[in-house]
Short mmCIF file of C-alpha atoms and ligand atoms in Angstrom, two decimals:
data_model
loop_
_atom_site.label_atom_id
_atom_site.label_comp_id
_atom_site.label_asym_id
_atom_site.label_seq_id
_atom_site.Cartn_x
_atom_site.Cartn_y
_atom_site.Cartn_z
CA MET N 1 29.10 8.48 1.23
CA GLN N 2 29.38 4.98 -0.30
CA ILE N 3 26.10 3.16 0.22
CA THR N 4 25.09 -0.36 -0.73
CA MET N 5 21.46 -1.42 -0.89
CA ILE N 6 20.90 -5.14 -0.36
CA GLY N 7 17.71 -6.04 -2.22
CA ALA N 8 16.73 -4.35 -5.47
CA GLY N 9 12.99 -4.63 -4.94
CA TYR N 10 10.51 -1.81 -4.54
CA VAL N 11 11.97 -0.33 -1.32
CA GLY N 12 15.61 -0.93 -2.26
CA LEU N 13 15.31 0.58 -5.72
CA THR N 14 13.34 3.66 -4.72
CA THR N 15 15.48 4.34 -1.64
CA GLY N 16 18.73 3.62 -3.47
CA THR N 17 17.81 5.89 -6.36
CA CYS N 18 16.77 8.73 -4.04
CA LEU N 19 19.95 8.39 -1.94
CA ALA N 20 21.96 8.63 -5.19
CA ASP N 21 19.94 11.68 -6.16
CA MET N 22 20.96 13.24 -2.82
CA GLY N 23 24.60 12.89 -3.88
CA HIS N 24 25.62 9.57 -2.34
CA SER N 25 27.34 6.91 -4.36
CA VAL N 26 24.92 3.98 -4.32
CA ARG N 27 25.18 0.39 -5.45
CA CYS N 28 22.00 -1.69 -5.57
CA HIS N 29 22.73 -5.34 -4.99
CA ASP N 30 20.46 -8.30 -5.64
CA ILE N 31 21.14 -12.03 -5.58
CA ASP N 32 19.00 -12.34 -8.70
CA ALA N 33 21.63 -11.78 -11.41
CA ALA N 34 19.00 -11.68 -14.16
CA ARG N 35 17.22 -8.83 -12.36
CA ILE N 36 20.50 -6.88 -12.20
CA VAL N 37 21.05 -7.34 -15.95
CA ARG N 38 17.53 -6.04 -16.59
CA LEU N 39 18.04 -3.09 -14.23
CA GLU N 40 21.21 -2.14 -16.08
CA GLN N 41 18.99 -1.76 -19.14
CA PHE N 42 16.38 0.17 -17.11
CA ASP N 43 13.95 -2.72 -17.43
CA LEU N 44 12.24 -2.29 -14.06
CA PRO N 45 10.49 -5.15 -12.24
CA LEU N 46 7.76 -2.78 -11.01
CA TYR N 47 5.86 0.33 -11.97
CA GLU N 48 6.57 3.39 -9.84
CA PRO N 49 5.96 6.87 -11.27
CA GLY N 50 9.21 8.82 -11.71
CA LEU N 51 11.51 5.98 -10.69
CA GLU N 52 12.90 5.08 -14.11
CA GLU N 53 13.66 8.71 -15.00
CA ALA N 54 15.42 9.28 -11.66
CA MET N 55 17.38 6.04 -12.09
CA ARG N 56 18.58 7.07 -15.54
CA LEU N 57 19.74 10.45 -14.23
CA ALA N 58 21.57 8.89 -11.27
CA VAL N 59 23.26 6.28 -13.45
CA ASP N 60 24.31 8.95 -15.99
CA ALA N 61 25.74 11.03 -13.15
CA GLY N 62 27.80 8.00 -12.09
CA ARG N 63 26.17 7.78 -8.68
CA LEU N 64 24.04 4.65 -9.11
CA SER N 65 25.14 1.19 -10.17
CA PHE N 66 23.85 -2.37 -9.89
CA SER N 67 25.59 -5.59 -8.99
CA SER N 68 24.93 -9.19 -8.04
CA ARG N 69 28.47 -9.78 -6.76
CA LEU N 70 28.21 -9.48 -2.99
CA ARG N 71 31.85 -8.95 -2.01
CA GLU N 72 32.28 -6.24 -4.61
CA SER N 73 29.01 -4.60 -3.48
CA VAL N 74 29.73 -4.59 0.24
CA ALA N 75 33.50 -4.28 0.73
CA LYS N 76 33.82 -0.53 0.21
CA ALA N 77 30.48 0.59 1.63
CA ASP N 78 30.30 3.00 4.56
CA ALA N 79 26.69 1.98 5.08
CA VAL N 80 24.96 -1.21 3.96
CA PHE N 81 21.17 -0.93 3.88
CA ILE N 82 19.15 -4.14 4.00
CA ALA N 83 15.89 -3.86 2.07
CA VAL N 84 14.84 -7.47 1.57
CA GLY N 85 11.33 -8.91 1.82
CA THR N 86 9.83 -9.73 5.21
CA PRO N 87 6.76 -11.84 4.31
CA THR N 88 4.11 -13.06 6.72
CA GLY N 89 5.24 -16.13 8.65
CA PRO N 90 3.06 -19.09 9.72
CA ASP N 91 1.70 -17.49 12.96
CA GLY N 92 0.94 -14.06 11.44
CA GLY N 93 4.35 -12.79 12.54
CA ILE N 94 7.01 -12.04 9.94
CA ASP N 95 9.44 -14.38 8.35
CA LEU N 96 12.87 -12.87 8.99
CA SER N 97 14.78 -15.55 7.10
CA HIS N 98 15.71 -13.26 4.16
CA MET N 99 16.83 -10.54 6.56
CA LEU N 100 18.96 -12.85 8.71
CA SER N 101 20.40 -14.60 5.70
CA ALA N 102 21.36 -11.23 4.16
CA ALA N 103 23.06 -10.30 7.46
CA ARG N 104 24.96 -13.59 7.46
CA GLN N 105 26.07 -13.14 3.86
CA ILE N 106 27.27 -9.54 4.12
CA ALA N 107 29.05 -10.10 7.47
CA PRO N 108 32.37 -11.41 6.09
CA HIS N 109 32.66 -8.50 3.63
CA LEU N 110 31.82 -5.53 5.86
CA LYS N 111 34.64 -3.04 6.18
CA ARG N 112 35.71 -1.83 9.61
CA GLY N 113 33.40 0.88 10.91
CA ALA N 114 30.66 0.18 8.34
CA LEU N 115 27.08 0.66 9.48
CA VAL N 116 24.39 -1.91 8.69
CA VAL N 117 21.02 -0.17 8.33
CA ILE N 118 17.75 -2.11 8.41
CA LYS N 119 15.34 -0.57 5.90
CA SER N 120 12.85 -3.44 5.61
CA THR N 121 9.80 -3.34 7.88
CA VAL N 122 10.70 -5.57 10.81
CA VAL N 123 9.36 -6.43 14.25
CA VAL N 124 10.88 -4.95 17.39
CA GLY N 125 14.12 -6.68 18.34
CA THR N 126 15.27 -7.38 14.78
CA ALA N 127 18.27 -4.99 14.90
CA ARG N 128 19.49 -6.90 17.96
CA ARG N 129 19.08 -10.23 16.15
CA VAL N 130 20.91 -8.94 13.06
CA ARG N 131 23.72 -7.73 15.32
CA GLU N 132 23.95 -11.21 16.90
CA VAL N 133 24.06 -12.90 13.47
CA ILE N 134 26.89 -10.65 12.29
CA ALA N 135 28.71 -11.12 15.61
CA ARG N 136 28.60 -14.89 15.13
CA GLU N 137 30.22 -14.47 11.69
CA ARG N 138 32.76 -11.81 12.58
CA GLY N 139 33.57 -12.47 16.27
CA ALA N 140 35.01 -9.43 18.06
CA PHE N 141 34.53 -7.19 15.02
CA ASP N 142 33.07 -3.77 15.86
CA ILE N 143 29.45 -4.26 14.73
CA ARG N 144 26.95 -1.46 14.26
CA VAL N 145 23.36 -2.03 13.26
CA ALA N 146 20.82 0.77 12.92
CA SER N 147 17.17 1.01 11.97
CA ASN N 148 15.84 3.51 9.45
CA PRO N 149 12.24 2.61 8.58
CA GLU N 150 10.72 3.90 5.35
CA PHE N 151 7.35 5.64 5.02
CA LEU N 152 7.02 5.42 1.25
CA ARG N 153 3.69 4.76 -0.42
CA GLU N 154 3.61 2.81 -3.64
CA GLY N 155 2.66 5.17 -6.42
CA SER N 156 4.15 8.24 -4.71
CA ALA N 157 7.33 6.78 -3.29
CA MET N 158 9.71 9.21 -5.00
CA ARG N 159 7.86 12.25 -3.68
CA ASP N 160 7.43 10.67 -0.24
CA PHE N 161 11.20 10.17 -0.04
CA MET N 162 12.10 13.64 -1.23
CA GLU N 163 9.43 15.45 0.79
CA PRO N 164 9.29 13.49 4.04
CA ASP N 165 7.21 14.64 6.98
CA ARG N 166 9.81 13.10 9.30
CA ILE N 167 12.84 10.85 9.20
CA VAL N 168 13.25 8.17 11.85
CA LEU N 169 16.81 7.23 12.74
CA GLY N 170 17.20 4.37 15.21
CA ALA N 171 20.69 3.79 16.60
CA ASP N 172 22.04 2.43 19.86
CA ASP N 173 25.41 4.20 19.89
CA ALA N 174 26.74 7.66 19.04
CA ARG N 175 28.83 6.62 16.03
CA SER N 176 25.90 4.89 14.32
CA ARG N 177 23.72 7.91 15.00
CA ASN N 178 26.33 10.20 13.44
CA ILE N 179 26.59 8.10 10.27
CA LEU N 180 22.80 8.05 9.87
CA ARG N 181 22.62 11.79 10.40
CA ALA N 182 25.38 12.35 7.86
CA ILE N 183 23.43 10.33 5.27
CA TYR N 184 20.31 12.43 5.80
CA ARG N 185 22.11 15.75 6.46
CA PRO N 186 20.43 17.67 3.58
CA PHE N 187 17.00 16.89 5.04
CA GLU N 188 18.04 17.88 8.55
CA LYS N 189 19.43 21.15 7.17
CA ALA N 190 16.17 21.76 5.33
CA GLY N 191 14.31 21.53 8.64
CA VAL N 192 12.70 18.09 8.21
CA PRO N 193 11.90 16.79 11.73
CA MET N 194 14.38 14.06 12.67
CA VAL N 195 13.29 11.46 15.22
CA ILE N 196 16.58 10.25 16.62
CA THR N 197 15.95 7.30 18.85
CA THR N 198 16.89 3.69 19.65
CA THR N 199 16.61 0.86 17.14
CA GLY N 200 13.78 -0.70 19.18
CA ASN N 201 11.75 2.51 19.12
CA ALA N 202 12.33 2.96 15.39
CA GLU N 203 11.00 -0.56 14.82
CA LEU N 204 7.95 0.16 16.98
CA ILE N 205 7.33 3.48 15.21
CA LYS N 206 7.10 1.84 11.81
CA TYR N 207 4.54 -0.76 12.86
CA SER N 208 2.54 1.65 15.01
CA ALA N 209 2.34 4.12 12.12
CA ASN N 210 1.03 1.53 9.68
CA ALA N 211 -1.35 0.01 12.23
CA PHE N 212 -2.76 3.44 13.09
CA LEU N 213 -3.26 4.40 9.43
CA ALA N 214 -4.95 1.05 8.79
CA LEU N 215 -7.20 1.65 11.82
CA LYS N 216 -8.25 4.98 10.34
CA ILE N 217 -9.29 3.23 7.13
CA GLY N 218 -11.07 0.42 8.99
CA PHE N 219 -12.92 2.96 11.12
CA ILE N 220 -14.09 5.04 8.18
CA ASN N 221 -15.21 1.94 6.31
CA ASP N 222 -17.44 1.05 9.28
CA VAL N 223 -18.74 4.63 9.46
CA ALA N 224 -19.47 4.44 5.71
CA ASP N 225 -21.64 1.38 6.36
CA LEU N 226 -23.51 3.36 9.01
CA CYS N 227 -24.00 6.28 6.62
CA GLU N 228 -25.55 3.94 4.08
CA LYS N 229 -27.98 2.56 6.64
CA THR N 230 -28.99 5.99 7.90
CA GLY N 231 -29.07 7.86 4.60
CA GLY N 232 -25.97 9.87 5.57
CA ASP N 233 -23.16 11.04 3.31
CA ILE N 234 -19.64 9.96 4.19
CA ARG N 235 -18.12 12.96 2.36
CA ASP N 236 -19.72 15.41 4.77
CA VAL N 237 -18.93 13.21 7.74
CA THR N 238 -15.23 12.84 6.88
CA ARG N 239 -14.89 16.56 6.24
CA GLY N 240 -16.70 17.33 9.44
CA ILE N 241 -14.42 15.16 11.52
CA GLY N 242 -11.24 15.59 9.48
CA LEU N 243 -11.09 19.35 9.94
CA ASP N 244 -10.32 18.67 13.57
CA PRO N 245 -6.50 18.67 13.37
CA ARG N 246 -6.36 15.93 15.98
CA ILE N 247 -8.12 13.66 13.44
CA GLY N 248 -6.95 15.08 10.09
CA GLU N 249 -8.64 14.68 6.70
CA SER N 250 -6.23 12.23 5.11
CA PHE N 251 -6.71 8.48 5.05
CA LEU N 252 -10.43 8.76 5.55
CA SER N 253 -11.59 7.55 2.15
CA PRO N 254 -13.81 4.49 2.37
CA GLY N 255 -12.80 1.70 0.03
CA PRO N 256 -13.17 -2.01 -0.60
CA GLY N 257 -10.79 -2.87 2.27
CA PHE N 258 -7.11 -2.06 2.40
CA GLY N 259 -4.62 -4.22 0.55
CA GLY N 260 -1.05 -4.05 -0.68
CA SER N 261 2.22 -5.43 0.54
CA CYS N 262 2.25 -3.42 3.78
CA PHE N 263 -0.95 -2.86 5.77
CA PRO N 264 -2.31 -6.42 5.71
CA LYS N 265 1.09 -7.93 6.49
CA ASP N 266 2.15 -5.28 8.99
CA THR N 267 -1.09 -5.32 10.97
CA ARG N 268 -0.80 -9.11 11.25
CA ALA N 269 2.81 -8.81 12.42
CA PHE N 270 1.89 -6.04 14.88
CA ALA N 271 -0.86 -8.21 16.37
CA ALA N 272 1.48 -11.22 16.53
CA THR N 273 4.12 -9.10 18.33
CA GLY N 274 1.46 -7.99 20.83
CA ARG N 275 0.53 -11.61 21.52
CA GLU N 276 4.18 -12.63 21.82
CA PHE N 277 4.98 -9.93 24.36
CA GLY N 278 1.74 -10.27 26.34
CA ALA N 279 0.39 -6.87 25.23
CA PRO N 280 -2.53 -7.95 23.01
CA GLN N 281 -3.42 -5.45 20.28
CA LYS N 282 -7.15 -6.17 20.29
CA LEU N 283 -8.12 -3.15 18.16
CA VAL N 284 -5.74 -4.25 15.44
CA GLU N 285 -6.86 -7.89 15.75
CA THR N 286 -10.45 -6.75 15.17
CA LEU N 287 -9.37 -4.50 12.31
CA ILE N 288 -7.69 -7.42 10.50
CA ALA N 289 -10.86 -9.52 10.71
CA ARG N 290 -13.12 -6.58 9.73
CA ASN N 291 -10.98 -5.78 6.70
CA ASP N 292 -11.15 -9.36 5.44
CA GLN N 293 -14.91 -9.46 6.05
CA ARG N 294 -15.37 -6.19 4.17
CA LYS N 295 -13.98 -7.59 0.94
CA SER N 296 -16.39 -10.54 1.09
CA ALA N 297 -19.31 -8.35 2.22
CA LEU N 298 -18.82 -6.04 -0.77
CA ALA N 299 -18.80 -9.05 -3.09
CA ARG N 300 -22.10 -10.19 -1.53
CA ARG N 301 -23.54 -6.71 -2.02
CA ILE N 302 -22.94 -7.02 -5.78
CA LEU N 303 -24.77 -10.33 -5.82
CA LYS N 304 -27.66 -9.03 -3.71
CA ASP N 305 -28.20 -5.54 -5.10
CA GLY N 306 -27.06 -6.24 -8.66
CA ARG N 307 -30.05 -8.54 -9.32
CA LEU N 308 -27.81 -10.43 -11.71
CA GLN N 309 -28.81 -13.60 -13.51
CA PRO N 310 -26.37 -16.52 -13.34
CA GLY N 311 -24.18 -16.45 -16.43
CA SER N 312 -24.41 -12.69 -16.84
CA THR N 313 -21.26 -10.63 -17.26
CA VAL N 314 -19.75 -8.23 -14.73
CA ALA N 315 -17.04 -5.75 -15.73
CA VAL N 316 -14.47 -5.17 -13.01
CA LEU N 317 -12.43 -1.99 -13.39
CA GLY N 318 -9.29 -1.91 -11.26
CA LEU N 319 -7.23 -4.83 -10.03
CA ALA N 320 -4.34 -3.01 -8.33
CA PHE N 321 -4.72 -2.53 -4.55
CA LYS N 322 -4.75 1.22 -5.20
CA ALA N 323 -4.08 3.60 -8.09
CA ASN N 324 -0.66 4.32 -9.65
CA THR N 325 0.79 0.90 -9.02
CA ASP N 326 0.81 -2.46 -10.79
CA ASP N 327 0.77 -4.27 -7.44
CA VAL N 328 -2.16 -6.61 -6.78
CA ARG N 329 -0.95 -8.09 -3.51
CA GLU N 330 -3.91 -8.56 -1.12
CA ALA N 331 -6.01 -6.35 -3.43
CA ALA N 332 -9.79 -6.45 -2.94
CA ALA N 333 -10.05 -7.71 -6.54
CA LEU N 334 -8.46 -11.01 -5.49
CA THR N 335 -11.36 -11.69 -3.10
CA ILE N 336 -14.23 -10.06 -4.96
CA ILE N 337 -13.63 -11.48 -8.45
CA PRO N 338 -13.41 -15.15 -7.36
CA ALA N 339 -16.58 -14.66 -5.26
CA LEU N 340 -18.44 -13.38 -8.34
CA GLN N 341 -17.14 -16.25 -10.42
CA GLU N 342 -18.17 -18.79 -7.79
CA ALA N 343 -21.67 -17.33 -7.93
CA GLY N 344 -21.81 -18.21 -11.63
CA LEU N 345 -21.06 -14.77 -13.09
CA ARG N 346 -18.66 -14.13 -15.93
CA VAL N 347 -16.08 -11.45 -15.12
CA VAL N 348 -14.26 -9.27 -17.66
CA ALA N 349 -11.52 -7.22 -16.03
CA HIS N 350 -9.47 -4.15 -16.86
CA ASP N 351 -6.61 -2.31 -15.15
CA PRO N 352 -4.27 0.25 -16.74
CA LYS N 353 -1.13 -1.28 -15.17
CA ALA N 354 -1.85 -4.37 -13.11
CA MET N 355 -3.29 -6.84 -15.61
CA GLN N 356 -0.03 -8.74 -16.02
CA ASN N 357 0.41 -9.23 -12.28
CA ALA N 358 -3.27 -10.07 -11.79
CA ARG N 359 -3.09 -12.72 -14.51
CA ARG N 360 -0.77 -14.79 -12.31
CA HIS N 361 -3.43 -14.93 -9.60
CA MET N 362 -6.47 -15.33 -11.88
CA PRO N 363 -5.30 -17.01 -15.09
CA ASP N 364 -8.80 -17.96 -16.26
CA LEU N 365 -10.22 -14.44 -16.17
CA SER N 366 -11.29 -12.57 -19.34
CA TRP N 367 -9.45 -9.32 -19.97
CA ALA N 368 -10.17 -6.16 -21.89
CA ASP N 369 -7.59 -3.59 -22.92
CA CYS N 370 -9.92 -0.64 -22.40
CA PRO N 371 -12.60 0.02 -19.77
CA TYR N 372 -15.37 0.51 -22.34
CA LYS N 373 -14.54 -2.82 -23.97
CA ALA N 374 -14.72 -4.47 -20.54
CA CYS N 375 -18.18 -2.95 -20.02
CA LYS N 376 -19.53 -3.77 -23.48
CA GLY N 377 -22.59 -5.98 -23.01
CA ALA N 378 -21.99 -6.33 -19.25
CA SER N 379 -24.90 -6.42 -16.82
CA ALA N 380 -22.98 -4.57 -14.12
CA VAL N 381 -19.76 -2.58 -13.59
CA VAL N 382 -17.70 -2.74 -10.42
CA ILE N 383 -14.95 -0.18 -9.78
CA LEU N 384 -12.31 -1.37 -7.33
CA THR N 385 -9.34 0.98 -7.94
CA GLU N 386 -9.35 4.77 -7.99
CA TRP N 387 -7.40 5.23 -11.26
CA ASP N 388 -7.74 8.72 -12.77
CA GLU N 389 -8.58 6.99 -16.04
CA TYR N 390 -11.79 5.73 -14.43
CA ARG N 391 -12.63 9.10 -12.90
CA GLN N 392 -12.54 10.51 -16.43
CA LEU N 393 -14.78 7.85 -17.97
CA SER N 394 -17.68 9.17 -19.99
CA LEU N 395 -20.64 7.91 -18.00
CA SER N 396 -23.02 8.29 -20.92
CA ARG N 397 -20.75 6.14 -23.11
CA LEU N 398 -20.52 3.63 -20.27
CA ALA N 399 -24.31 3.54 -19.93
CA ARG N 400 -24.63 3.03 -23.70
CA VAL N 401 -22.27 0.06 -23.92
CA LEU N 402 -23.67 -1.73 -20.87
CA SER N 403 -26.50 -4.16 -21.34
CA GLY N 404 -27.47 -3.89 -17.65
CA ASP N 405 -28.17 -0.90 -15.44
CA VAL N 406 -25.97 -1.06 -12.36
CA LEU N 407 -22.69 0.54 -11.28
CA PHE N 408 -20.94 -0.42 -8.04
CA ASP N 409 -18.41 2.28 -7.34
CA TYR N 410 -16.29 1.10 -4.43
CA ARG N 411 -14.03 4.17 -4.66
CA ASN N 412 -16.69 6.90 -4.77
CA LEU N 413 -15.40 8.32 -8.05
CA PHE N 414 -18.69 9.83 -9.22
CA GLU N 415 -21.47 12.13 -8.13
CA PRO N 416 -24.52 9.94 -7.53
CA ARG N 417 -26.78 12.24 -9.53
CA ALA N 418 -24.50 12.17 -12.56
CA VAL N 419 -24.87 8.39 -12.66
CA THR N 420 -28.56 8.04 -11.85
CA ARG N 421 -29.48 10.70 -14.40
CA LEU N 422 -28.39 8.18 -17.03
CA GLY N 423 -30.82 5.59 -15.71
CA LEU N 424 -28.17 3.57 -13.92
CA ARG N 425 -28.57 2.24 -10.43
CA TYR N 426 -25.59 3.47 -8.44
CA PHE N 427 -24.12 1.87 -5.35
CA SER N 428 -21.18 3.69 -3.81
CA LEU N 429 -19.75 3.69 -0.28
CA GLY N 430 -21.13 5.69 2.60
CA ARG N 431 -23.81 7.31 0.48
CA ALA N 432 -27.37 6.10 0.16
CA ALA N 433 -27.91 3.99 -2.97
CA ALA N 434 -29.05 6.85 -5.18
CA ALA N 435 -31.46 5.16 -7.59
CA VAL N 436 -33.17 3.12 -4.91
CA ARG N 437 -33.62 6.25 -2.84
CA GLN N 438 -35.06 8.09 -5.83
CA LYS N 439 -37.54 5.34 -6.58
CA ALA N 440 -38.69 4.88 -3.00
CA GLY N 441 -38.61 8.60 -2.36
CA VAL N 442 -37.63 8.04 1.25
CA SER N 443 -34.42 7.05 2.99
CA PRO N 444 -34.22 5.11 6.26
CA ILE N 445 -33.45 8.35 8.06
CA ASP N 446 -36.61 9.94 6.54
CA VAL N 447 -38.61 7.03 7.91
CA TRP N 448 -37.03 7.46 11.32
CA GLU N 449 -37.62 11.22 11.30
CA ARG N 450 -41.28 10.72 10.38
CA ARG N 451 -41.66 8.18 13.15
CA VAL N 452 -40.07 10.52 15.69
CA ALA N 453 -42.29 13.42 14.53
CA ALA N 454 -45.49 11.32 14.64
CA PRO N 455 -48.01 12.24 17.34
CA GLY N 456 -47.72 10.09 20.42
CA HIS N 457 -43.97 9.40 19.90
CA ALA N 458 -42.14 9.66 23.20
C1 UGA L 501 1.64 2.17 3.26
C2 UGA L 501 1.83 3.47 4.06
O1 UGA L 501 0.88 4.44 3.66
C3 UGA L 501 3.23 4.03 3.90
O2 UGA L 501 3.42 5.14 4.74
C4 UGA L 501 4.24 2.93 4.27
O3 UGA L 501 5.58 3.37 4.08
C5 UGA L 501 4.01 1.71 3.40
O4 UGA L 501 2.66 1.24 3.62
C6 UGA L 501 5.00 0.66 3.82
O5 UGA L 501 4.93 0.21 4.97
O6 UGA L 501 5.92 0.37 3.07
P1 UGA L 501 1.11 1.61 0.67
O7 UGA L 501 0.91 0.19 1.13
O8 UGA L 501 1.95 1.87 -0.52
O9 UGA L 501 1.74 2.51 1.87
O10 UGA L 501 -0.33 2.19 0.35
P2 UGA L 501 -1.37 3.21 1.00
O11 UGA L 501 -1.47 4.39 0.16
O12 UGA L 501 -1.12 3.41 2.43
O13 UGA L 501 -2.71 2.36 0.82
C7 UGA L 501 -2.89 1.11 1.49
C8 UGA L 501 -4.29 0.60 1.27
O14 UGA L 501 -5.23 1.41 1.98
C9 UGA L 501 -4.75 0.62 -0.19
O15 UGA L 501 -5.49 -0.54 -0.46
C10 UGA L 501 -5.62 1.85 -0.27
O16 UGA L 501 -6.58 1.80 -1.29
C11 UGA L 501 -6.27 1.84 1.10
N1 UGA L 501 -6.74 3.18 1.54
C12 UGA L 501 -5.87 4.19 1.77
C13 UGA L 501 -8.11 3.39 1.72
O17 UGA L 501 -8.94 2.47 1.53
N2 UGA L 501 -8.54 4.61 2.15
C14 UGA L 501 -7.67 5.63 2.40
O18 UGA L 501 -8.14 6.73 2.80
C15 UGA L 501 -6.30 5.42 2.20
#
């Protein structure tokens, strides 16, 4: 099938490349002509493992091409996917202007019977609005608009596409449904569950999925706080609850608050949709506030527990919102680093992939090209991203280069004992602060147990 992808960003490029890999003939279109020239030379605007290699193979096989000429891109396509940005609008809802403008621009060039497929994450009702926009441009033309949300995670997008747990196809008429099914036929044949539904349901599925996953993270972050206060261990708690298949073990890792281009924006849009339709999403509203507070609270914890003198240096390892991406959008680093700087600390940062992107947000930050260099002479280390490179750090070397004695590990990369053995104070998430516990010899739960066991206790 001839497919055109409107928008050669993260979703458009990964989806387009994977559709080409499936055997379709794909053209990725972008209005940014310079980006297209760079793509033709495999100079990618983002880091996604496996994407460049797959792109090269698809281009060599003659199934993937790039263009910034709209008519040429759209005129022969059987399906035109729209994968443009849908940023947060002024009221927390999403700004659909790129989506509606793309619809307006492709409308005159669509061939008869072509299917327009919305790939971007959009609020319920968007397929209907896109249909109306195209109808205004093309009059009585037979217009078909479908919804096919993506469930790709940055950093594992290629695998997520090729090994999906389900595919959601939203269509409001039989012909659109058939085209969508034909595009994804190999997956259907391989037994991947297909959720074939209306466009409205497909739009609701996407937002509900992201909101639910974000709720899981928000919940476990709150439970981690409780573990710290009670001397519990979040690893045992998550395993103990996650083995219940109704809960599941995934997405239960505490962290410094979720970030990225999806969860923060999508939860805001979900809450705004709830308000708009008179079905308030109070859990999600609370989650949004809690997640923002968490980033600031973890910055305060560094200031309180770090016992740092003004002017001392803090090494921050990890700027990306998660590992295996160079994306820093809404990353915890963007809240925590400025808070440390405002408190008079000097920050030296390192990230294996995201330093260039982070520089745009924090131009006056000091950078190091290796984690040990970042830590050299620092009073404290703060880990914000779970890069494998950090997991493999030699803790003894780290302890040697530091001038201070404290490690804040906001991704739980290390065994507390392995850190404290080296004389470092270790603060991780959902586990009692190991060194403090060692020194005091008792945890809050020990105190409570002693009190309960004391004679005369009711
Ligand atoms: C998310 C969803 O996971 C995808 O299914 C969805 O397709 C995508 O949004 C989208 O809507 O396009 P992504 O934003 O790439 O994917 O990243 P995630 O892996 O979901 O992580 C989001 C944030 O949650 C990160 O900051 C991550 O560190 C944090 N997180 C994740 C945790 O703190 N704990 C966890 O257990 C999992």
